[in-house]
CSV table of C-alpha atoms in Angstrom, one decimal:
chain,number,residue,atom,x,y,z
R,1,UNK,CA,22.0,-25.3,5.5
R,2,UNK,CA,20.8,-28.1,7.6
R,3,UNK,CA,17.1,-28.2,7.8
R,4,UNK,CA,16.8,-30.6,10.4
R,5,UNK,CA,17.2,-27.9,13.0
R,6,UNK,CA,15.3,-24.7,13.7
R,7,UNK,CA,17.6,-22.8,12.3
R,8,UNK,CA,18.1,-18.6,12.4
R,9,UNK,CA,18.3,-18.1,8.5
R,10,UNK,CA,16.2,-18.6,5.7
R,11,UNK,CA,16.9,-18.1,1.6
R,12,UNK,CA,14.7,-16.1,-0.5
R,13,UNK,CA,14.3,-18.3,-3.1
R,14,UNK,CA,11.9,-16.1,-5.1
R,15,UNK,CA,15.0,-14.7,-6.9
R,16,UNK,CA,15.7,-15.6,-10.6
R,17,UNK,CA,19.3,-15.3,-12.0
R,18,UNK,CA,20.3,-13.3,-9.7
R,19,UNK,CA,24.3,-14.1,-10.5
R,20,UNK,CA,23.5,-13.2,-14.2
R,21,UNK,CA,21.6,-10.0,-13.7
R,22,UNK,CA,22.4,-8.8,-9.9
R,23,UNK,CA,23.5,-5.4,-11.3
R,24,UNK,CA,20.6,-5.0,-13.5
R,25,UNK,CA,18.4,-5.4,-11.3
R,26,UNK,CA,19.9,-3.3,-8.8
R,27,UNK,CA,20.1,-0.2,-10.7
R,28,UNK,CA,16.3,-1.1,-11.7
R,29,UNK,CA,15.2,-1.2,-8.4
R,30,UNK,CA,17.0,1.7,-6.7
R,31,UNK,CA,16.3,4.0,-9.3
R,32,UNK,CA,12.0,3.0,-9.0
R,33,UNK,CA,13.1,3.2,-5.0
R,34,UNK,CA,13.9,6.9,-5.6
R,35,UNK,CA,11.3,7.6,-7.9
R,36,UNK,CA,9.1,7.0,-5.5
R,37,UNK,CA,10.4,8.4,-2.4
R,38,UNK,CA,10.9,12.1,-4.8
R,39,UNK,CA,7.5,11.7,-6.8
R,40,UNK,CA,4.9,11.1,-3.1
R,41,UNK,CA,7.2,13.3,-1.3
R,42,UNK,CA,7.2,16.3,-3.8
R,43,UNK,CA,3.0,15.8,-3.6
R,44,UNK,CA,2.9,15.5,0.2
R,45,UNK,CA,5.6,18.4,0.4
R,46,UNK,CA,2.8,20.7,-1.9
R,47,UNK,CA,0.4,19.9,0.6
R,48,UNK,CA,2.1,20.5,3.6
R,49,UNK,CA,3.6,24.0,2.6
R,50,UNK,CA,0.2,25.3,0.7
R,51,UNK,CA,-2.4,27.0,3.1
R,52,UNK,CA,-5.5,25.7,0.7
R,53,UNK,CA,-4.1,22.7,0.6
R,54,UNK,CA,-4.5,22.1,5.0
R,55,UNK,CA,-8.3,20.5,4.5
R,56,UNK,CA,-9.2,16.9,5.6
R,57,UNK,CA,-9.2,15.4,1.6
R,58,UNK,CA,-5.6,16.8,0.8
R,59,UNK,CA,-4.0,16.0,4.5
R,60,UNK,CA,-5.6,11.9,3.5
R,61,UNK,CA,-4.2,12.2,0.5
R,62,UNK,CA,-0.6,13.1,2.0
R,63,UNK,CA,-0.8,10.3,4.6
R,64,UNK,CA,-1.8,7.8,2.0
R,65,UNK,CA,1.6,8.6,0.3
R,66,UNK,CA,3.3,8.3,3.4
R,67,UNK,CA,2.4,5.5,3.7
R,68,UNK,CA,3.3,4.6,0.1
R,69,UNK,CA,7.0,5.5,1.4
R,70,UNK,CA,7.1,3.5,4.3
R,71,UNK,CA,5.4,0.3,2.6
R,72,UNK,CA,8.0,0.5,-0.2
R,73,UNK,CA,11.1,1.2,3.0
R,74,UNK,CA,10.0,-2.3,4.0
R,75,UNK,CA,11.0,-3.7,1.2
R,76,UNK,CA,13.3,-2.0,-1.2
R,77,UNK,CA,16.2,-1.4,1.3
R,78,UNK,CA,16.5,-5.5,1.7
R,79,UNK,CA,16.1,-6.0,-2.1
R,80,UNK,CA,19.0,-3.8,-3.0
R,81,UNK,CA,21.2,-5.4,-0.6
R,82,UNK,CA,20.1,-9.1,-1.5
R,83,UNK,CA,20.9,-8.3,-5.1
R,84,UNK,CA,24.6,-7.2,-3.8
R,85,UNK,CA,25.0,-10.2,-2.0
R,86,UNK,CA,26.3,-14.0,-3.1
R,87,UNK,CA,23.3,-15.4,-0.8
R,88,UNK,CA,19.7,-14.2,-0.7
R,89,UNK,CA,18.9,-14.9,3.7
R,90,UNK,CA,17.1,-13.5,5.8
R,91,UNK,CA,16.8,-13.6,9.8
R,92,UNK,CA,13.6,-15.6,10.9
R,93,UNK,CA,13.1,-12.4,13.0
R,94,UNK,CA,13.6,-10.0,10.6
R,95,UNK,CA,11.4,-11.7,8.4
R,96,UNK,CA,8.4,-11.7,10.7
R,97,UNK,CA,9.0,-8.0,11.4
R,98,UNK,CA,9.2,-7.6,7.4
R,99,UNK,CA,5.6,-10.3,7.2
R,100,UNK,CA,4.5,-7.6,9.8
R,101,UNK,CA,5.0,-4.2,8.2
R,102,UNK,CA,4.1,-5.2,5.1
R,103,UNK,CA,0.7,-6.3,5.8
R,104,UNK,CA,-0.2,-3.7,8.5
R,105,UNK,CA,0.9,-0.7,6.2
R,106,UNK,CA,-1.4,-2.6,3.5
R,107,UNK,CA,-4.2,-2.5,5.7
R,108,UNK,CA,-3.7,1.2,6.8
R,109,UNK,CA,-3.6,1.7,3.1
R,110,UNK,CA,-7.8,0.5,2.9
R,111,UNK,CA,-8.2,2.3,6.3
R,112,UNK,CA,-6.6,5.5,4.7
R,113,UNK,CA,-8.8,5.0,0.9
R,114,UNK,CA,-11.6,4.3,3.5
R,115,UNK,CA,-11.3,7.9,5.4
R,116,UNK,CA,-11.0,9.3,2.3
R,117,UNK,CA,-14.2,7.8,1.1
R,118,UNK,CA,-15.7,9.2,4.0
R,119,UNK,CA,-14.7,12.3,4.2
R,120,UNK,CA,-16.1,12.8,0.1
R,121,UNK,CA,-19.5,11.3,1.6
R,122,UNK,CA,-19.4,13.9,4.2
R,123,UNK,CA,-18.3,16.8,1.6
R,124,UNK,CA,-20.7,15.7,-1.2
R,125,UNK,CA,-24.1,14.5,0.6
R,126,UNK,CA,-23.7,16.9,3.7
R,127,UNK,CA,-22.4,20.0,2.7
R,128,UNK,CA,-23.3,22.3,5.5
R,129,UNK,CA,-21.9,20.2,8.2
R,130,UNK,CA,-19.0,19.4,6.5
R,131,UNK,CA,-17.1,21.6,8.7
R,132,UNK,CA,-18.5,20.2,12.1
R,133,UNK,CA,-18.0,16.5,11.3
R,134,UNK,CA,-15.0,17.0,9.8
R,135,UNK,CA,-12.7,18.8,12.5
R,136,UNK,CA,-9.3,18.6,12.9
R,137,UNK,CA,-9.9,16.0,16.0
R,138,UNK,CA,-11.8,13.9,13.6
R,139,UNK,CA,-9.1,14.0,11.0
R,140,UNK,CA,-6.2,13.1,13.8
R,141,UNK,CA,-9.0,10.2,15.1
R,142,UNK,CA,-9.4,8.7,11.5
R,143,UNK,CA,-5.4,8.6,11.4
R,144,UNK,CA,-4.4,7.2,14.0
R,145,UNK,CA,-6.9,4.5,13.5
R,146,UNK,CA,-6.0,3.9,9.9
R,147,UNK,CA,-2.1,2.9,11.1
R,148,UNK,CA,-2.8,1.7,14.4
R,149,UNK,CA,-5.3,-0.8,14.1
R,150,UNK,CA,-3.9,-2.9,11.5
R,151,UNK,CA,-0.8,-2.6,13.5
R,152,UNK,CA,-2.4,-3.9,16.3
R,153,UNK,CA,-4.8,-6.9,14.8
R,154,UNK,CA,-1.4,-8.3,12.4
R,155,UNK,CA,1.0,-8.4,15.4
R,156,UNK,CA,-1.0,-11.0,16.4
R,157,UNK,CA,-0.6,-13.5,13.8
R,158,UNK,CA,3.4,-12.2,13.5
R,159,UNK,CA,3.9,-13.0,17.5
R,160,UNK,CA,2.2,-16.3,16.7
R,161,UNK,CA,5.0,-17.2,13.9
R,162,UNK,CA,7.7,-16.4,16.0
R,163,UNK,CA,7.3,-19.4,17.8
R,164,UNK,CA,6.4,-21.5,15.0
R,165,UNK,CA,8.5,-24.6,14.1
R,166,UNK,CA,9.8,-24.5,11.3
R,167,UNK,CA,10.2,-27.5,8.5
R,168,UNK,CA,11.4,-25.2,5.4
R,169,UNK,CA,14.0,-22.8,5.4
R,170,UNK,CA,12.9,-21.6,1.7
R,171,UNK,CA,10.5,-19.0,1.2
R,172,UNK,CA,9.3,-19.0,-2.5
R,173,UNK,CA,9.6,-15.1,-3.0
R,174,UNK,CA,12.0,-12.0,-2.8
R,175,UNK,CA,10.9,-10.7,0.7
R,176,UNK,CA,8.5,-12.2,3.7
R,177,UNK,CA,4.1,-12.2,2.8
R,178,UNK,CA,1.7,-14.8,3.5
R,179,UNK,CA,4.5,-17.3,2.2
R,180,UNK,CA,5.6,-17.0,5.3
R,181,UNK,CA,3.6,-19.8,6.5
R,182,UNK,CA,4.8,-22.4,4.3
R,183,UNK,CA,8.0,-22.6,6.2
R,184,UNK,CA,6.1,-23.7,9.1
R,185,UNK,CA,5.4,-27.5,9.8
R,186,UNK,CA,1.5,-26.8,10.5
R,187,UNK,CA,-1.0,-23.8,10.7
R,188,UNK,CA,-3.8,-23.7,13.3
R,189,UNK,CA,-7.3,-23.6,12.3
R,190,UNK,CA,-7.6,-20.7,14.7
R,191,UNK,CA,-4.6,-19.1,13.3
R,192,UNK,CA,-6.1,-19.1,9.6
R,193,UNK,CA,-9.7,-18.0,11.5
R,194,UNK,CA,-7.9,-15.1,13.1
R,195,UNK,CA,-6.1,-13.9,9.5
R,196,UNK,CA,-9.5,-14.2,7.9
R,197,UNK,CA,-11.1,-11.9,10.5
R,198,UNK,CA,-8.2,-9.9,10.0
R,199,UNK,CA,-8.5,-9.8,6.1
R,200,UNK,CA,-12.3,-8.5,6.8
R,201,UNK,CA,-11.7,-5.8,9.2
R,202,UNK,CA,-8.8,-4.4,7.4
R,203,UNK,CA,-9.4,-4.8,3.7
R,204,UNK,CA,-13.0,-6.2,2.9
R,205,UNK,CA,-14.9,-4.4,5.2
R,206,UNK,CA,-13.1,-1.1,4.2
R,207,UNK,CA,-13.8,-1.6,0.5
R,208,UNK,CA,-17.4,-2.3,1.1
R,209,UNK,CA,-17.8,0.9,3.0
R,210,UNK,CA,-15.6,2.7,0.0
R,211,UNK,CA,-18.4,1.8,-2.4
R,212,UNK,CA,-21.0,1.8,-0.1
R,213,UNK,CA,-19.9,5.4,0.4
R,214,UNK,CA,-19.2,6.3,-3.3
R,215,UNK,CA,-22.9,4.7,-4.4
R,216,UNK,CA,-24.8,7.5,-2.0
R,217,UNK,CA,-22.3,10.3,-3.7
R,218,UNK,CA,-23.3,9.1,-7.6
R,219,UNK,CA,-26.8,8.9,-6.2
R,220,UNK,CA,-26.9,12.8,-5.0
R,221,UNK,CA,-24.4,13.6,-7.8
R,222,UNK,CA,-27.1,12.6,-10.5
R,223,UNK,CA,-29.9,14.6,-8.4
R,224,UNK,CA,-27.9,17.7,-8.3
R,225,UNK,CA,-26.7,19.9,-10.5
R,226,UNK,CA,-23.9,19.5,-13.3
R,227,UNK,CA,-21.5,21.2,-11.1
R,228,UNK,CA,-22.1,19.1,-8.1
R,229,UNK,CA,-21.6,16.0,-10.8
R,230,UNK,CA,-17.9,17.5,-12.0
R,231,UNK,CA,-16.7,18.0,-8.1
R,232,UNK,CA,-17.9,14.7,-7.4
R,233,UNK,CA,-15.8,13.1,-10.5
R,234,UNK,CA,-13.1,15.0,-10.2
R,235,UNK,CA,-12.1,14.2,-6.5
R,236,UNK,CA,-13.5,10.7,-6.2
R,237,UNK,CA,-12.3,9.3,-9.5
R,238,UNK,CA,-8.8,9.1,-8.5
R,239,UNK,CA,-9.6,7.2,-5.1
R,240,UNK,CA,-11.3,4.5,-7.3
R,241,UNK,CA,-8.7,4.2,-9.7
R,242,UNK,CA,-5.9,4.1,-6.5
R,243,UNK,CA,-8.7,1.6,-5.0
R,244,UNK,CA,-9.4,-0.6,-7.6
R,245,UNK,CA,-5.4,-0.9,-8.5
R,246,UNK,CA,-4.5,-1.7,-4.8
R,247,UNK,CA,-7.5,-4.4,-4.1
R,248,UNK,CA,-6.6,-6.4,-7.5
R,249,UNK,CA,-2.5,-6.5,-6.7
R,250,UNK,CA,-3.9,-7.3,-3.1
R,251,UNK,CA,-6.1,-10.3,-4.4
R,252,UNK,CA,-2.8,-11.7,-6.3
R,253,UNK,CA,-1.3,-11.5,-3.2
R,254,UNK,CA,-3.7,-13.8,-0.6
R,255,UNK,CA,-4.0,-16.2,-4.2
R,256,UNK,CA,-0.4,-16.7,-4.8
R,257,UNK,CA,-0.1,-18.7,-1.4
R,258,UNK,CA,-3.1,-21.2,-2.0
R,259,UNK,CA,-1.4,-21.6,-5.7
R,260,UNK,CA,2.0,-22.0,-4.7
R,261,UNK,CA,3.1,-24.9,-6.4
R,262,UNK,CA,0.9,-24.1,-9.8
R,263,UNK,CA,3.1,-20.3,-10.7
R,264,UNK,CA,6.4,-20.7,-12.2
R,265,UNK,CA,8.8,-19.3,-10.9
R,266,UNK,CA,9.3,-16.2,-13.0
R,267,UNK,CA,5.7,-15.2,-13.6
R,268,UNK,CA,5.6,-14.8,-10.1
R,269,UNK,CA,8.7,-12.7,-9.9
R,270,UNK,CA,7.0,-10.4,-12.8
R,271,UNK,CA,3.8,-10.5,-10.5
R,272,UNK,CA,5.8,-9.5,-7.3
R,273,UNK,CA,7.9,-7.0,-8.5
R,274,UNK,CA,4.6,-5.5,-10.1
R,275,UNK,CA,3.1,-5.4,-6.3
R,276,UNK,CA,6.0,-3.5,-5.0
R,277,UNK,CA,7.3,-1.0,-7.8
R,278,UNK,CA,3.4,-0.3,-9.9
R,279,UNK,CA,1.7,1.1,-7.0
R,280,UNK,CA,3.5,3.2,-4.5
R,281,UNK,CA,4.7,5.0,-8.2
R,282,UNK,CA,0.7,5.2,-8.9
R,283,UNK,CA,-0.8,7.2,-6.0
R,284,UNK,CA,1.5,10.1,-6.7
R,285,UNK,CA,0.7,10.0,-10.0
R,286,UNK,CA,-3.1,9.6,-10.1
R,287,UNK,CA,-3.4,12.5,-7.6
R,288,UNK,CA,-0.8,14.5,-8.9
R,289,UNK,CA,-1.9,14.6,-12.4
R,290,UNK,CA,-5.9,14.2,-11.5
R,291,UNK,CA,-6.5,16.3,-8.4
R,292,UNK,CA,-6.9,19.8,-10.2
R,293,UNK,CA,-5.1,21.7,-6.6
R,294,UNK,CA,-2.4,19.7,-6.1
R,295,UNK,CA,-1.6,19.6,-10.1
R,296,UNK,CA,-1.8,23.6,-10.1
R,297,UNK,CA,0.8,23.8,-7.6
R,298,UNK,CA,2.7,21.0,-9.2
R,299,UNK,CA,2.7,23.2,-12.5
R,300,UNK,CA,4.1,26.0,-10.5
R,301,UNK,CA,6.8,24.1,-8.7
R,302,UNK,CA,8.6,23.1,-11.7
R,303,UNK,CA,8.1,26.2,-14.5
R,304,UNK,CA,8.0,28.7,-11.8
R,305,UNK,CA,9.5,31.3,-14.5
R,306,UNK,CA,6.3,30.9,-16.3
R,307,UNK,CA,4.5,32.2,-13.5
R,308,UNK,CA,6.6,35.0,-12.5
């Protein structure tokens, strides 16, 4: 490939032994691709077809594995094919539209935890008006602005690329992130101003409302009485679990490009791949198995001759 022009392609040099293994890691990564698609869309299929299931917590809760599905449909889909294929390019424009997906549907994940958050606060602290804050029009509000926002605010950075020049054509990983930029022969000080008010409006601000939220709930928790306490643990442990899981494999994520030179290369496949497959396979799991509703119906959906 000659990289003295601006060319279309670039490799995805993240790969490791891909010639040896290419089949092995297929089958790997299609089978945690369909794990994933069955295991978030049996739990949002439970909420969706259960009556007691239609309140604001359990239609978050659905969205945020939605949204699991469609993060992981950025990615998995090009992996699977890359694994098939003697070469491991990309299109410059797919790649941006990849770079764009991936960190939007990662900022409507905060946005999503953050609604969530909310929506406990709201339940916990102000019971009897629980119903009046949290109306239906609230809950359509708090979703579209949870996917539309980071949408909005990481197309801007994405539109910027596209008319990047480019002095690499080799992106250290196995599909488009903040590497992205390392292709390109310089980057603005507004354009890293703009991702940094980006990385506050959709991440850090988000997490410091989550505990900001989840500090008033322990403080009224420990006030009231024990069952208050047990409601409180029960449905806000597993958003802090699914929180703290997210915000750590995010952290490795905005490091990884300021350390680029210092991670060998297969540590940071093991580190990638743990990004992609760990976490959309987590949310399902944490909520199925820790949200005492949805794990009732989930009992019932797979021994169902039990319970006739």
């Amino acid at each position: 490939m000659d990289e003295g022009f601006n060319l279309t392609y670039v490799i995805l040099g993240g790969h490791v032994e891909v010639d040896k293994y290419r089949y092995l890691y297929f089958l790997i990564i299609l089978t945690v691709y369909l794990l994933i698609i069955s295991c978030n869309s049996t739990i949002v299929y439970l909420i969706w077809t259960h009556q007691n299931l239609h309140e604001p917590m359990y239609i978050f809760i659905a969205a945020l594995l939605i949204n699991s599905i469609l993060w992981s449909t950025v990615i998995y889909p090009k992996l699977l094919i890359d694994f098939l294929s003697e070469k491991q390019i990309i299109s410059y424009s797919a790649c941006i539209f990849q770079f764009h997906m991936f960190y939007s549907l990662g900022g409507s994940e905060f946005l999503l935890l953050a609604a969530m958050a909310y929506d406990r606060y709201v339940s916990i602290c102000k019971p009897l008006q629980y119903p009046t804050i949290m109306s239906n029009a609230t809950v359509r509000l708090l979703l579209i602005l949870a996917w539309t926002l980071p949408a909005s605010q990481v197309a801007v950075p994405a539109g910027l690329s596209a008319n990047k020049q480019l002095c690499s054509f080799t992106l250290r990983n196995i599909f488009c992130n903040n590497t992205l930029y390392k292709l390109q022969c310089t980057v603005s000080r507004a354009q890293i101003i703009h991702d940094m008010v980006i990385l506050l409006n959709v991440a850090l601000f988000p997490v410091l409302f989550i505990l900001f939220s989840y500090i008033c709930i322990l403080r009224i928790s420990y006030q009231s009485s024990k069952e208050v306490r047990k409601k409180a643990a029960q449905t806000c442990l597993p958003h802090l679990f699914v929180l703290i899981n997210f915000s750590c494999l995010c952290a490795f994520d905005v490091i990884t490009v300021q350390l680029d030179s210092d991670f060998p290369k297969t540590l940071r496949l093991i580190m990638v791949l743990q990004l992609i497959m760990y976490h959309p396979l987590f949310n399902p799991i944490m909520y199925g198995l820790k949200m005492k509703e949805i794990f009732k119906h989930l009992k019932r959906l797979f021994t169902p001759a039990k319970h006739c």
